[in-house]
Tab-separated table of C-alpha atoms in Angstrom:
chain	number	residue	atom	x	y	z
A	1306	UNK	CA	98.093	-96.545	-21.405
A	1307	UNK	CA	97.294	-93.364	-22.585
A	1308	UNK	CA	100.090	-90.399	-23.370
A	1309	UNK	CA	98.883	-87.503	-21.852
A	1310	UNK	CA	99.440	-84.208	-23.487
A	1311	UNK	CA	100.159	-80.590	-22.208
A	1312	UNK	CA	97.297	-78.645	-23.369
A	1313	UNK	CA	98.755	-75.059	-24.241
A	1314	UNK	CA	96.463	-71.992	-24.462
A	1315	UNK	CA	96.303	-70.014	-27.444
A	1316	UNK	CA	98.017	-66.477	-27.128
A	1317	UNK	CA	95.697	-63.064	-27.526
A	1318	UNK	CA	95.825	-61.529	-30.695
A	1319	UNK	CA	96.918	-58.449	-28.451
A	1320	UNK	CA	99.980	-60.705	-27.013
A	1321	UNK	CA	101.411	-61.528	-30.518
A	1322	UNK	CA	104.513	-60.095	-31.420
A	1323	UNK	CA	104.652	-57.819	-34.291
A	1324	UNK	CA	107.087	-56.550	-36.504
A	1325	UNK	CA	107.788	-53.920	-39.164
A	1326	UNK	CA	109.542	-54.537	-42.345
A	1327	UNK	CA	113.557	-53.973	-42.217
A	1328	UNK	CA	113.312	-52.646	-45.748
A	1329	UNK	CA	110.721	-51.501	-48.132
A	1330	UNK	CA	109.627	-54.804	-50.150
A	1331	UNK	CA	106.040	-54.560	-51.901
A	1332	UNK	CA	104.253	-57.426	-51.151
A	1333	UNK	CA	106.253	-58.650	-48.015
A	1334	UNK	CA	104.225	-58.635	-44.706
A	1335	UNK	CA	104.165	-59.472	-41.051
A	1336	UNK	CA	101.591	-62.460	-40.792
A	1337	UNK	CA	100.709	-62.036	-37.099
A	1338	UNK	CA	98.807	-64.649	-36.357
A	1339	UNK	CA	101.471	-66.856	-38.071
A	1340	UNK	CA	104.337	-65.224	-36.514
A	1341	UNK	CA	106.207	-65.149	-39.829
A	1342	UNK	CA	106.857	-63.531	-43.063
A	1343	UNK	CA	104.254	-64.021	-45.791
A	1344	UNK	CA	104.588	-62.965	-48.852
A	1345	UNK	CA	102.278	-63.907	-52.026
A	1346	UNK	CA	101.909	-63.793	-55.962
A	1347	UNK	CA	100.157	-65.161	-58.994
A	1348	UNK	CA	102.358	-66.554	-61.413
A	1349	UNK	CA	101.849	-66.131	-65.105
A	1350	UNK	CA	99.247	-68.817	-65.488
A	1351	UNK	CA	97.008	-67.557	-62.591
A	1352	UNK	CA	97.741	-69.433	-59.826
A	1353	UNK	CA	98.539	-67.798	-56.519
A	1354	UNK	CA	101.894	-68.982	-54.853
A	1355	UNK	CA	102.755	-68.193	-50.868
A	1356	UNK	CA	105.484	-67.838	-49.290
A	1357	UNK	CA	105.835	-67.746	-45.037
A	1358	UNK	CA	109.014	-67.783	-43.694
A	1359	UNK	CA	109.567	-68.211	-39.856
A	1360	UNK	CA	112.158	-67.112	-37.773
A	1361	UNK	CA	113.914	-69.813	-35.822
A	1362	UNK	CA	114.247	-67.151	-32.818
A	1363	UNK	CA	112.908	-63.412	-32.414
A	1364	UNK	CA	116.035	-61.734	-32.283
A	1365	UNK	CA	116.277	-58.570	-34.618
A	1366	UNK	CA	119.050	-60.660	-36.530
A	1367	UNK	CA	117.152	-64.085	-37.161
A	1368	UNK	CA	114.150	-61.493	-37.769
A	1369	UNK	CA	115.900	-59.536	-40.844
A	1370	UNK	CA	117.388	-63.186	-42.494
A	1371	UNK	CA	113.845	-64.328	-42.413
A	1372	UNK	CA	112.542	-61.011	-43.803
A	1373	UNK	CA	115.289	-61.170	-46.832
A	1374	UNK	CA	114.380	-64.739	-47.154
A	1375	UNK	CA	110.801	-64.070	-48.097
A	1376	UNK	CA	112.122	-60.772	-50.222
A	1377	UNK	CA	114.305	-63.178	-52.429
A	1378	UNK	CA	111.625	-65.809	-52.898
A	1379	UNK	CA	109.499	-63.061	-54.403
A	1380	UNK	CA	112.228	-61.377	-56.157
A	1381	UNK	CA	112.596	-64.764	-57.921
A	1382	UNK	CA	109.060	-65.372	-58.356
A	1383	UNK	CA	108.858	-62.281	-60.178
A	1384	UNK	CA	111.531	-62.844	-62.825
A	1385	UNK	CA	109.789	-66.054	-63.176
A	1386	UNK	CA	106.554	-64.642	-63.953
A	1387	UNK	CA	108.228	-62.124	-66.132
A	1388	UNK	CA	110.203	-64.520	-68.048
A	1389	UNK	CA	106.891	-66.382	-68.317
A	1390	UNK	CA	105.229	-63.623	-69.792
A	1391	UNK	CA	107.580	-63.183	-72.710
A	1392	UNK	CA	107.971	-67.068	-73.374
A	1393	UNK	CA	103.888	-66.836	-74.079
A	1394	UNK	CA	104.143	-63.469	-76.025
A	1395	UNK	CA	106.898	-65.051	-78.105
A	1396	UNK	CA	105.196	-68.438	-78.924
A	1397	UNK	CA	101.602	-66.235	-80.148
A	1398	UNK	CA	104.039	-64.282	-82.451
A	1399	UNK	CA	105.262	-67.254	-83.798
A	1400	UNK	CA	105.558	-68.022	-87.936
A	1401	UNK	CA	102.541	-67.514	-89.336
A	1402	UNK	CA	101.416	-69.885	-92.380
A	1403	UNK	CA	100.440	-69.265	-95.388
A	1404	UNK	CA	97.474	-71.431	-96.663
A	1405	UNK	CA	96.517	-71.346	-99.994
A	1406	UNK	CA	93.116	-72.553	-101.243
A	1407	UNK	CA	93.550	-73.440	-104.654
A	1408	UNK	CA	95.957	-76.010	-103.847
A	1409	UNK	CA	94.364	-79.647	-104.318
């Protein structure tokens, strides 16, 4: 027996919702095609990290909550990146060895 699937048409781009950021946070924006808040960052190792947070519904409250979750993720990633950079800088400045060539 074949299961019948309902085919839904994709909405035109102009019919998709668009939202402005409730507060200015650099790096967080509304991704219109995916209908979610989007943030990306390159970590200390050079890898790209992404976060997408879709609101449960499109009420103002839920959109704000999703935005705050995305902005919080980005803030935590920036703090982690700073710590990782400090650790790599500290390891490069580690104790120096004195090499003596006259020791047998």
